[in-house]
């Protein structure tokens, strides 16, 4: 139609299906994603990627000057009203999805171990969970041990929810799929001024230094 098409890639979808034991539908999806990635040069006019690893993956596939790396972007105006300190008890926070690449079960496990030393500690989980994850998070054992599952919240309220926490956590596992992407939540974490505890996966080392 002669209309320029710009595509933004925040993940490498074919890397989602790793290892052995894949179902036939997963193998089919992996083939389709690989075909799409191979032919993206002919399917779009410009490609925007979120991470250095995605850039390296596509720099030999996208011909000409039609590839850009644009990292996470944060609207700091949304965070300017934040002030004061969170009230007791101390709270650890996470926002995002609850898929395999997000490591939420590991966050819960570490939190439960931390409660042995800090029995009043609380964990606030914010975001979308599918039916299986939601059922697990609502389990009485988690509720009794100080885990609070908020679910999805309005976009305008996210800065306040994050700011109400003393520590914000990202626990991405070191997998190919996680390395190609980047946790956009991290930009909002840092915009609150609260400490962030983040696994060193993908582009995290481009922006953060340990203990700083």
Tab-separated table of C-alpha atoms in Angstrom:
chain	number	residue	atom	x	y	z
A	1	UNK	CA	0.000	0.000	0.000
A	2	UNK	CA	3.033	2.278	0.143
A	3	UNK	CA	2.516	2.951	3.868
A	4	UNK	CA	5.763	2.796	5.901
A	5	UNK	CA	5.644	0.045	8.508
A	6	UNK	CA	7.750	0.306	11.693
A	7	UNK	CA	7.992	-2.793	13.893
A	8	UNK	CA	9.062	-2.733	17.547
A	9	UNK	CA	10.546	-5.939	18.997
A	10	UNK	CA	10.829	-6.349	22.764
A	11	UNK	CA	11.436	-10.120	22.750
A	12	UNK	CA	12.756	-12.847	20.477
A	13	UNK	CA	9.683	-15.039	20.322
A	14	UNK	CA	11.412	-18.112	18.879
A	15	UNK	CA	13.625	-18.265	21.993
A	16	UNK	CA	10.516	-18.781	24.115
A	17	UNK	CA	10.489	-22.446	23.087
A	18	UNK	CA	13.717	-23.910	24.437
A	19	UNK	CA	14.934	-27.379	25.329
A	20	UNK	CA	13.409	-30.779	24.790
A	21	UNK	CA	9.906	-32.038	25.421
A	22	UNK	CA	8.131	-29.430	23.304
A	23	UNK	CA	4.633	-30.216	22.104
A	24	UNK	CA	3.895	-30.296	18.375
A	25	UNK	CA	2.102	-26.950	18.642
A	26	UNK	CA	5.120	-25.369	20.379
A	27	UNK	CA	7.456	-26.718	17.678
A	28	UNK	CA	5.141	-25.285	15.021
A	29	UNK	CA	5.071	-21.886	16.733
A	30	UNK	CA	8.873	-21.888	16.982
A	31	UNK	CA	9.146	-22.547	13.235
A	32	UNK	CA	6.671	-19.772	12.458
A	33	UNK	CA	8.542	-17.300	14.689
A	34	UNK	CA	11.860	-18.239	13.081
A	35	UNK	CA	10.364	-17.717	9.621
A	36	UNK	CA	9.063	-14.327	10.709
A	37	UNK	CA	12.435	-13.306	12.166
A	38	UNK	CA	14.257	-14.456	9.031
A	39	UNK	CA	11.959	-12.501	6.709
A	40	UNK	CA	11.380	-9.408	8.828
A	41	UNK	CA	13.731	-7.471	6.555
A	42	UNK	CA	11.138	-7.767	3.772
A	43	UNK	CA	8.113	-7.296	6.035
A	44	UNK	CA	8.884	-3.866	7.487
A	45	UNK	CA	10.542	-0.552	6.613
A	46	UNK	CA	12.275	-0.096	9.969
A	47	UNK	CA	12.850	-2.252	13.038
A	48	UNK	CA	13.177	-0.918	16.589
A	49	UNK	CA	14.600	-3.273	19.241
A	50	UNK	CA	14.849	-2.947	23.023
A	51	UNK	CA	18.136	-4.716	23.827
A	52	UNK	CA	21.710	-5.066	22.589
A	53	UNK	CA	21.248	-8.805	22.112
A	54	UNK	CA	18.240	-8.245	19.853
A	55	UNK	CA	20.230	-5.611	17.958
A	56	UNK	CA	23.092	-8.075	17.407
A	57	UNK	CA	20.593	-10.725	16.301
A	58	UNK	CA	19.031	-8.499	13.637
A	59	UNK	CA	21.967	-6.340	12.500
A	60	UNK	CA	22.891	-8.877	9.800
A	61	UNK	CA	19.264	-9.531	8.884
A	62	UNK	CA	17.959	-5.972	8.449
A	63	UNK	CA	19.626	-4.429	5.406
A	64	UNK	CA	20.597	-0.787	5.211
A	65	UNK	CA	20.121	1.833	7.906
A	66	UNK	CA	16.793	0.443	9.070
A	67	UNK	CA	17.566	-0.873	12.558
A	68	UNK	CA	17.448	1.143	15.802
A	69	UNK	CA	18.102	0.287	19.439
A	70	UNK	CA	15.776	2.193	21.765
A	71	UNK	CA	16.038	1.163	25.431
A	72	UNK	CA	13.287	1.482	28.018
A	73	UNK	CA	11.668	4.919	28.205
A	74	UNK	CA	10.123	6.412	31.344
A	75	UNK	CA	7.836	9.446	31.672
A	76	UNK	CA	9.348	11.015	34.786
A	77	UNK	CA	6.432	13.452	35.087
A	78	UNK	CA	4.364	10.560	36.426
A	79	UNK	CA	6.722	10.264	39.422
A	80	UNK	CA	7.281	13.914	40.399
A	81	UNK	CA	4.562	13.968	43.065
A	82	UNK	CA	6.166	11.198	45.117
A	83	UNK	CA	7.569	12.195	48.498
A	84	UNK	CA	7.878	10.953	52.060
A	85	UNK	CA	8.755	7.504	53.330
A	86	UNK	CA	6.796	4.241	53.284
A	87	UNK	CA	5.118	3.387	56.556
A	88	UNK	CA	5.877	0.255	58.540
A	89	UNK	CA	5.865	-2.693	58.098
A	90	UNK	CA	8.645	-2.886	55.511
A	91	UNK	CA	7.461	-4.039	52.104
A	92	UNK	CA	9.107	-5.674	49.071
A	93	UNK	CA	7.382	-5.005	45.739
A	94	UNK	CA	7.121	-6.571	42.286
A	95	UNK	CA	5.071	-5.452	39.285
A	96	UNK	CA	4.660	-7.172	35.934
A	97	UNK	CA	3.571	-10.479	34.492
A	98	UNK	CA	3.902	-13.864	36.179
A	99	UNK	CA	5.301	-16.014	33.370
A	100	UNK	CA	8.322	-18.323	33.383
A	101	UNK	CA	10.649	-15.457	32.374
A	102	UNK	CA	9.641	-13.399	35.419
A	103	UNK	CA	10.822	-15.692	38.227
A	104	UNK	CA	7.999	-14.824	40.627
A	105	UNK	CA	8.121	-18.204	42.463
A	106	UNK	CA	11.778	-17.454	43.242
A	107	UNK	CA	10.805	-14.047	44.627
A	108	UNK	CA	8.235	-15.683	46.909
A	109	UNK	CA	10.704	-18.347	48.063
A	110	UNK	CA	13.407	-15.782	48.865
A	111	UNK	CA	10.854	-13.595	50.634
A	112	UNK	CA	9.721	-16.460	52.850
A	113	UNK	CA	13.350	-17.124	53.816
A	114	UNK	CA	13.845	-13.420	54.603
A	115	UNK	CA	10.854	-13.487	56.959
A	116	UNK	CA	12.836	-15.766	59.261
A	117	UNK	CA	14.955	-12.692	60.092
A	118	UNK	CA	12.282	-10.029	59.476
A	119	UNK	CA	8.933	-11.544	60.553
A	120	UNK	CA	6.993	-8.338	59.813
A	121	UNK	CA	8.227	-8.108	56.222
A	122	UNK	CA	5.550	-7.953	53.509
A	123	UNK	CA	5.606	-8.810	49.776
A	124	UNK	CA	3.325	-6.967	47.345
A	125	UNK	CA	2.764	-8.546	43.908
A	126	UNK	CA	1.137	-6.372	41.247
A	127	UNK	CA	0.182	-7.384	37.724
A	128	UNK	CA	-1.543	-9.950	35.571
A	129	UNK	CA	-1.474	-13.641	36.465
A	130	UNK	CA	-3.073	-16.366	34.373
A	131	UNK	CA	-5.513	-18.770	36.006
A	132	UNK	CA	-2.889	-21.248	37.263
A	133	UNK	CA	-0.594	-18.547	38.655
A	134	UNK	CA	-3.513	-16.679	40.203
A	135	UNK	CA	-4.698	-19.795	41.996
A	136	UNK	CA	-1.213	-20.363	43.387
A	137	UNK	CA	-0.805	-16.754	44.516
A	138	UNK	CA	-4.163	-16.768	46.265
A	139	UNK	CA	-3.304	-19.922	48.200
A	140	UNK	CA	-3.926	-19.488	51.926
A	141	UNK	CA	-0.324	-20.377	52.784
A	142	UNK	CA	0.972	-17.409	50.784
A	143	UNK	CA	-1.602	-15.055	52.236
A	144	UNK	CA	-0.762	-16.131	55.779
A	145	UNK	CA	2.944	-15.577	55.210
A	146	UNK	CA	2.670	-11.907	54.274
A	147	UNK	CA	2.239	-12.102	50.484
A	148	UNK	CA	-0.245	-9.596	49.075
A	149	UNK	CA	-1.459	-10.155	45.496
A	150	UNK	CA	-2.911	-6.881	44.206
A	151	UNK	CA	-3.554	-7.954	40.600
A	152	UNK	CA	-3.838	-5.410	37.801
A	153	UNK	CA	-4.040	-1.711	38.693
A	154	UNK	CA	-4.759	1.500	36.814
A	155	UNK	CA	-1.787	2.923	34.906
A	156	UNK	CA	-2.038	6.258	36.718
A	157	UNK	CA	-1.687	4.544	40.117
A	158	UNK	CA	1.467	2.529	39.361
A	159	UNK	CA	3.969	5.149	40.693
A	160	UNK	CA	2.190	5.249	44.070
A	161	UNK	CA	2.001	1.472	44.361
A	162	UNK	CA	5.715	1.181	43.641
A	163	UNK	CA	6.647	4.054	45.938
A	164	UNK	CA	4.801	2.406	48.831
A	165	UNK	CA	7.476	-0.335	48.794
A	166	UNK	CA	10.884	-0.152	50.463
A	167	UNK	CA	12.565	-2.501	47.957
A	168	UNK	CA	11.588	-3.374	44.361
A	169	UNK	CA	12.603	-6.684	42.804
A	170	UNK	CA	13.274	-8.125	39.325
A	171	UNK	CA	14.136	-11.844	39.206
A	172	UNK	CA	14.570	-12.706	35.531
A	173	UNK	CA	16.216	-16.115	35.045
A	174	UNK	CA	19.314	-16.403	32.859
A	175	UNK	CA	17.572	-17.887	29.798
A	176	UNK	CA	17.865	-16.977	26.115
A	177	UNK	CA	14.322	-15.614	26.072
A	178	UNK	CA	14.923	-13.354	29.086
A	179	UNK	CA	18.281	-12.146	27.714
A	180	UNK	CA	16.790	-10.980	24.415
A	181	UNK	CA	14.198	-8.864	26.206
A	182	UNK	CA	14.515	-6.270	28.953
A	183	UNK	CA	12.325	-5.627	32.018
A	184	UNK	CA	10.602	-2.314	31.263
A	185	UNK	CA	9.447	-2.300	34.894
A	186	UNK	CA	13.046	-1.561	35.900
A	187	UNK	CA	12.836	1.968	34.476
A	188	UNK	CA	9.797	2.699	36.625
A	189	UNK	CA	11.453	1.111	39.656
A	190	UNK	CA	14.427	3.464	39.320
A	191	UNK	CA	12.175	6.482	38.718
A	192	UNK	CA	10.718	6.067	42.224
A	193	UNK	CA	14.140	6.418	43.853
A	194	UNK	CA	13.590	3.211	45.808
A	195	UNK	CA	16.365	0.579	45.936
A	196	UNK	CA	16.074	-2.126	43.264
A	197	UNK	CA	17.304	-5.712	43.551
A	198	UNK	CA	17.814	-7.053	40.014
A	199	UNK	CA	19.286	-10.209	38.510
A	200	UNK	CA	22.190	-9.457	36.155
A	201	UNK	CA	20.520	-10.705	32.972
A	202	UNK	CA	20.716	-9.147	29.512
A	203	UNK	CA	21.248	-5.380	29.353
A	204	UNK	CA	20.981	-4.772	33.114
A	205	UNK	CA	24.775	-4.343	33.348
A	206	UNK	CA	24.542	-1.547	30.758
A	207	UNK	CA	22.683	0.634	33.262
A	208	UNK	CA	23.397	-0.594	36.783
A	209	UNK	CA	26.492	-1.160	38.927
A	210	UNK	CA	26.345	-3.565	41.854
A	211	UNK	CA	25.662	-1.837	45.212
A	212	UNK	CA	25.236	1.575	43.561
